[in-house]
Tab-separated table of C-alpha atoms in Angstrom:
chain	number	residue	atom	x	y	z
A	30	UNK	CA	0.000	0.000	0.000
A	31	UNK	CA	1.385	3.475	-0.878
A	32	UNK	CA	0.268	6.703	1.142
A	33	UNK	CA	0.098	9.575	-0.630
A	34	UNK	CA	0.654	12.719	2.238
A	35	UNK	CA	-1.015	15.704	0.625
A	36	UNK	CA	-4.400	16.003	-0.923
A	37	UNK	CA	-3.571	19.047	-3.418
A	38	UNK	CA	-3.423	19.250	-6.939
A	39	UNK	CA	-0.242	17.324	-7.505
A	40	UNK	CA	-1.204	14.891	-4.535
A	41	UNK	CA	-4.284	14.298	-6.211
A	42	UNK	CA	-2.844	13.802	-9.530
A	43	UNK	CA	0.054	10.853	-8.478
A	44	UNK	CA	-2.610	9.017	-6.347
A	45	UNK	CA	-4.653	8.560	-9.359
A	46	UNK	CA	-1.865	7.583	-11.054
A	47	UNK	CA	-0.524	5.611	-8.871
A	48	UNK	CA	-3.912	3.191	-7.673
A	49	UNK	CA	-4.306	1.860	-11.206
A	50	UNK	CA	-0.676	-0.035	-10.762
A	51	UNK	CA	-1.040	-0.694	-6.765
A	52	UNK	CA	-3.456	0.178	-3.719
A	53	UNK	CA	-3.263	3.225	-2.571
A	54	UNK	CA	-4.892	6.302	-0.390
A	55	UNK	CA	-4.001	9.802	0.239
A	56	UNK	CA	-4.549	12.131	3.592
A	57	UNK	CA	-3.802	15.391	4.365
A	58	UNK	CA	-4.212	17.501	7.652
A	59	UNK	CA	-7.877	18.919	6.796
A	60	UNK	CA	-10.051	15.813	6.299
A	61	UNK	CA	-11.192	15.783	2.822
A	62	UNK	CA	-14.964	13.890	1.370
A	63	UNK	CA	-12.390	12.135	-1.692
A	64	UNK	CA	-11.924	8.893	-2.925
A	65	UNK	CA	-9.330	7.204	-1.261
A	66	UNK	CA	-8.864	9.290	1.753
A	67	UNK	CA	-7.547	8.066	5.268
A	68	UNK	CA	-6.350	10.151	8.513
A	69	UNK	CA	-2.582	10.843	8.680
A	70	UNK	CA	-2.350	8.148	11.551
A	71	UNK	CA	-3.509	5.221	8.859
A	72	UNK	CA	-1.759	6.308	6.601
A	73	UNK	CA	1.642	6.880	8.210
A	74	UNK	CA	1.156	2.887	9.200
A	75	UNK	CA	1.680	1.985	4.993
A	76	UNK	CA	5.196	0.799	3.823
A	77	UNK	CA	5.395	3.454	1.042
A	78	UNK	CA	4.954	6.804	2.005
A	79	UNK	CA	5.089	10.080	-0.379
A	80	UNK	CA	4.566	13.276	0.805
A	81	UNK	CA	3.413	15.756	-1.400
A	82	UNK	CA	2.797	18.948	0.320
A	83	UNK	CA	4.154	23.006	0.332
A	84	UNK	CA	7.713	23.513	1.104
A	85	UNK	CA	6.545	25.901	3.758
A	86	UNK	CA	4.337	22.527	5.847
A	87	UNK	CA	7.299	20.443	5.838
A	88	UNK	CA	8.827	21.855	9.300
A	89	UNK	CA	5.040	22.020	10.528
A	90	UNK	CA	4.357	18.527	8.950
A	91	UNK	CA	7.457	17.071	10.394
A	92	UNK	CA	7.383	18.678	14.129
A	93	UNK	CA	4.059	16.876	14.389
A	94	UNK	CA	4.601	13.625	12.879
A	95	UNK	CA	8.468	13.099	13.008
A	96	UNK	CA	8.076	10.694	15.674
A	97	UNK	CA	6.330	7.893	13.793
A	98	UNK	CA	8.665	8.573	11.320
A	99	UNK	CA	11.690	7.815	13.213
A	100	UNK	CA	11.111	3.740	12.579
A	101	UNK	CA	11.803	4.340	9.313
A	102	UNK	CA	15.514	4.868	9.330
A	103	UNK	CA	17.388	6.125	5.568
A	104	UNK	CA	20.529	7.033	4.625
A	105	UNK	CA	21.793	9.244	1.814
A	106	UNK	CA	25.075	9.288	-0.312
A	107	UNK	CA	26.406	10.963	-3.192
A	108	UNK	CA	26.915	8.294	-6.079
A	109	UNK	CA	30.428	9.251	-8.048
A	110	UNK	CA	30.248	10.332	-11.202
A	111	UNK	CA	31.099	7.044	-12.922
A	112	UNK	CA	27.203	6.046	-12.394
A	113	UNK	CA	25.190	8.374	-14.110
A	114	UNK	CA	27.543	10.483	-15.569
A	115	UNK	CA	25.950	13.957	-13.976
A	116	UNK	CA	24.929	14.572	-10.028
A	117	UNK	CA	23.348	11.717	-8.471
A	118	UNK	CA	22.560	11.159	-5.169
A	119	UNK	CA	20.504	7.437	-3.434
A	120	UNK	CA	18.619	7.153	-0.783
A	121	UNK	CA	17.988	3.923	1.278
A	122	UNK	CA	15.552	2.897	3.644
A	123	UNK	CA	15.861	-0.286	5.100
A	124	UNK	CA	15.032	-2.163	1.631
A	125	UNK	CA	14.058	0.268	-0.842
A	126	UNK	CA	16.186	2.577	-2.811
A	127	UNK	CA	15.418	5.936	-4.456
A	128	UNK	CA	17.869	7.559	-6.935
A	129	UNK	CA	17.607	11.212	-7.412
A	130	UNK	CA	19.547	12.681	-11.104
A	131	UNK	CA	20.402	16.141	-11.702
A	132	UNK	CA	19.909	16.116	-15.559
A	133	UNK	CA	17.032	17.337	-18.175
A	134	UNK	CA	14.526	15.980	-19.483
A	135	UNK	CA	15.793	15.661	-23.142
A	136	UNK	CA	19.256	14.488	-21.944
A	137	UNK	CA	19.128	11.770	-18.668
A	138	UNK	CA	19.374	8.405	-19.371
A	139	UNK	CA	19.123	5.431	-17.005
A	140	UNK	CA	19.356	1.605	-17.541
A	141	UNK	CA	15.744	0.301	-17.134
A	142	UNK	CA	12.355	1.382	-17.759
A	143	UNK	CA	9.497	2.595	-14.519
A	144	UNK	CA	6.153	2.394	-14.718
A	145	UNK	CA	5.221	6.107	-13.455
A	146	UNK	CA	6.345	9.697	-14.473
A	147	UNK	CA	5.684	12.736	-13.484
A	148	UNK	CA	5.735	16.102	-14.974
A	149	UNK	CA	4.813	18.938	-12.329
A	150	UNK	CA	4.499	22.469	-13.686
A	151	UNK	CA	7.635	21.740	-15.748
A	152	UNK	CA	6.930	20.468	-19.318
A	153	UNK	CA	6.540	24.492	-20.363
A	154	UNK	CA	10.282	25.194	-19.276
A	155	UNK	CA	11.492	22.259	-21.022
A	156	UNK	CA	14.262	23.196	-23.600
A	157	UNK	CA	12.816	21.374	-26.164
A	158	UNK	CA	9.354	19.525	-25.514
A	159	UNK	CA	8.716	17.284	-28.471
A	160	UNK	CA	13.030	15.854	-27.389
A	161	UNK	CA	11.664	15.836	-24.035
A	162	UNK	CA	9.008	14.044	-24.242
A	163	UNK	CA	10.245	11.822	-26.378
A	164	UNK	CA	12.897	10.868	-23.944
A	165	UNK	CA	10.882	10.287	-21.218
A	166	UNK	CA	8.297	7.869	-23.202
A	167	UNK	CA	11.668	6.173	-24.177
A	168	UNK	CA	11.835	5.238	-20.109
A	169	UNK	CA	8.339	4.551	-19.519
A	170	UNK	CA	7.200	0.787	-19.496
A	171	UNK	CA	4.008	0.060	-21.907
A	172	UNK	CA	0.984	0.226	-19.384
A	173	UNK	CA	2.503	2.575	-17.515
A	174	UNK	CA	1.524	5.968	-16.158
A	175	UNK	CA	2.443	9.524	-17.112
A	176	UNK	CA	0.754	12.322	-14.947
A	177	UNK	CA	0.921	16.040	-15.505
A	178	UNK	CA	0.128	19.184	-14.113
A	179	UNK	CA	0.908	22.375	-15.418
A	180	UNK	CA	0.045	25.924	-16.390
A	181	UNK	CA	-1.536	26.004	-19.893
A	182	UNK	CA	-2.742	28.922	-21.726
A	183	UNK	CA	-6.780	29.485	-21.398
A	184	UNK	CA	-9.042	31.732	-23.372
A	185	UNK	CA	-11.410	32.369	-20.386
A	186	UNK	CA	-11.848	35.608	-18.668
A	187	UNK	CA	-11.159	34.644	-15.533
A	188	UNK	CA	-7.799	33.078	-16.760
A	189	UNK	CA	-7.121	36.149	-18.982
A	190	UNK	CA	-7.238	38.297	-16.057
A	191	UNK	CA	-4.848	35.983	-13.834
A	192	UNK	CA	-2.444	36.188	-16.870
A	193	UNK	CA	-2.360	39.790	-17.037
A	194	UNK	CA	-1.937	39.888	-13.398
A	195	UNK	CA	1.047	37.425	-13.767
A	196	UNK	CA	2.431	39.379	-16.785
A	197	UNK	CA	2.142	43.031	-15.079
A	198	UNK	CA	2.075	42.765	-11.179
A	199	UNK	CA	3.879	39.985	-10.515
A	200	UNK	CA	7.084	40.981	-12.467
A	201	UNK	CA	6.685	44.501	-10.212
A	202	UNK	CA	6.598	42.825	-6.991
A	203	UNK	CA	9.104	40.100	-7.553
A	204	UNK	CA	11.585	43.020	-8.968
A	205	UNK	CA	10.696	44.813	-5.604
A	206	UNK	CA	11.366	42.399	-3.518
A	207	UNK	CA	13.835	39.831	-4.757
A	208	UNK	CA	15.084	41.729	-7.695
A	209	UNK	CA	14.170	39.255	-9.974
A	210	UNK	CA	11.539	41.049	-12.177
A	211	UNK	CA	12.854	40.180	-15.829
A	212	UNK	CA	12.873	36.397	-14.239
A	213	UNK	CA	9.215	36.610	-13.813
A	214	UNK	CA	8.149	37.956	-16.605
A	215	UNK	CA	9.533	34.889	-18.047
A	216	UNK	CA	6.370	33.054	-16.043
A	217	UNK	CA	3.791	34.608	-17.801
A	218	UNK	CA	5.212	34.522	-21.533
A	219	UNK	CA	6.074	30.871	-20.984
A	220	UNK	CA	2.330	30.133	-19.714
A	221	UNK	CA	0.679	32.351	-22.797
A	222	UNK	CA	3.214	30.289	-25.313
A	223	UNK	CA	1.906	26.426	-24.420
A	224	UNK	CA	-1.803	25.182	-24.733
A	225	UNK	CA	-3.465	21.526	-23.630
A	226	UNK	CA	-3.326	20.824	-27.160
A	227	UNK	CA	0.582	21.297	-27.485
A	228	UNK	CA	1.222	18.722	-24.559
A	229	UNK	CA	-1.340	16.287	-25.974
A	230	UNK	CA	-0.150	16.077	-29.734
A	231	UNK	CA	3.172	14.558	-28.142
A	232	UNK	CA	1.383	11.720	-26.812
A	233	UNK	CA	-0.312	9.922	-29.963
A	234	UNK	CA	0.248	6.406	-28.218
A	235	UNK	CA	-1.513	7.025	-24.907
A	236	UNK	CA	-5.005	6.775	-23.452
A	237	UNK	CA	-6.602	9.944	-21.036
A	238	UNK	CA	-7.347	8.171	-17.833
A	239	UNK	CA	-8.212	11.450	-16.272
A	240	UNK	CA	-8.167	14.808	-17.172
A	241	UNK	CA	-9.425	18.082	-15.138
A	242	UNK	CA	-9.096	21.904	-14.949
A	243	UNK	CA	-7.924	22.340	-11.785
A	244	UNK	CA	-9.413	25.020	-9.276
A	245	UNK	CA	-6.909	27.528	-10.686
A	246	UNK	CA	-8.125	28.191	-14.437
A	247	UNK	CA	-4.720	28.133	-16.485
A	248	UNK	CA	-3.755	24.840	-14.227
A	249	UNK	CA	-4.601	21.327	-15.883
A	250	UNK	CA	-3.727	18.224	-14.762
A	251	UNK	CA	-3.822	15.267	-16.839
A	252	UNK	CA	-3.089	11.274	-16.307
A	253	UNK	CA	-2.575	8.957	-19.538
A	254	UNK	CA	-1.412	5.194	-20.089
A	255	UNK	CA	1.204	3.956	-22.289
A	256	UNK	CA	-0.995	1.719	-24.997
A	257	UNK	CA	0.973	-1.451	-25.223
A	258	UNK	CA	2.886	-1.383	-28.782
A	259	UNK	CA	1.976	-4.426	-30.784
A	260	UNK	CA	4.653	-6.720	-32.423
A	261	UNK	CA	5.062	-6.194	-36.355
């Protein structure tokens, strides 16, 4: 059983994903009427635990439920460069392993095939989608998952005025306070420049498990599976 902490967007979005592979459920600190949804207590009893929640509620999440962490001892080291050939780092607990790469999209490689990925607000900054995509269906197993949420431009009004607030204000107020205002004006162009459509015509060999708006306008989230490829 995997337990998915966080019942957001992005929590939402890999717990669907993940339950058509495996059983799972998903909590969060405000109980939530959703498919699938235990108290933190269950849910910190499951072997596999992912927590998906705001940077900020880590220190929060972790004061109050560090304890019944503590049984689950891990250790981190940096892997040398031999392995992957760019910034690696694994992770064990007990018997699992996780392997975190510091590499792109178009460019990592590794030596077998999963069964889930993940895209979260990041296929618009991709250097080059269509190589980036392409790259990552080159990794994912037929009849596995690939779940996405991100920004995507939407003719709405409600979304055109976010996007003029992103494009206008925000620059102002991130130049004001972190002097980074030509770095944010980069958020709204790169929004306005990518529709739904443009992340779906990449994926020609996959089936739309689910697909929503999300409760902000220009945020979609979308969960397709890998059609098997038949022998020819």
């Amino acid at each position: 059983m995997v337990s998915v902490i966080g019942a957001g967007a992005w929590g939402s979005a890999i717990y669907h994903a993940i339950k058509q592979k495996t059983k799972a459920c998903i909590t969060s600190r405000r109980k939530r009427d959703i498919e699938g949804f235990v108290s933190i207590d269950e849910a910190l009893k499951n072997e596999y635990i992912i927590v998906v929640i705001a940077a900020q509620a880590i220190r929060e999440f972790l004061k109050t439920y560090g304890e019944k962490l503590k049984n689950k001892k891990c250790k981190i080291k940096k892997l040398p460069s031999s392995e992957y050939q760019v910034p690696s780092w694994e992770i064990n607990c007990e018997e699992k392993k996780i392997v975190i790469i510091e590499d792109t999209a178009e460019n990592f490689k590794i030596n077998k095939k999963v069964d889930l990925i993940t895209a979260f607000m990041a296929i618009r900054n991709f250097d080059d989608i269509k190589k980036g995509i392409k790259n990552l269906d080159e990794h994912l197993n037929d009849g596995g998952y690939f779940a996405i949420v991100e920004m995507v431009k939407n003719d709405s009004l409600l979304a055109k005025l976010i996007l003029w607030y992103m494009n206008n204000v925000v620059p102002l107020i991130a130049g004001l306070l972190v002097g980074m205002k030509e770095e944010y004006k980069l958020l709204g162009k790169s929004i306005n420049s990518l529709t739904e459509e443009d992340i779906l015509k990449h994926f020609d060999n996959y089936t739309i498990v689910k697909k929503k708006k999300l409760i902000f306008p220009i945020a979609t989230m979308i969960i397709m599976r890998k059609n098997e490829r038949k022998n020819t």
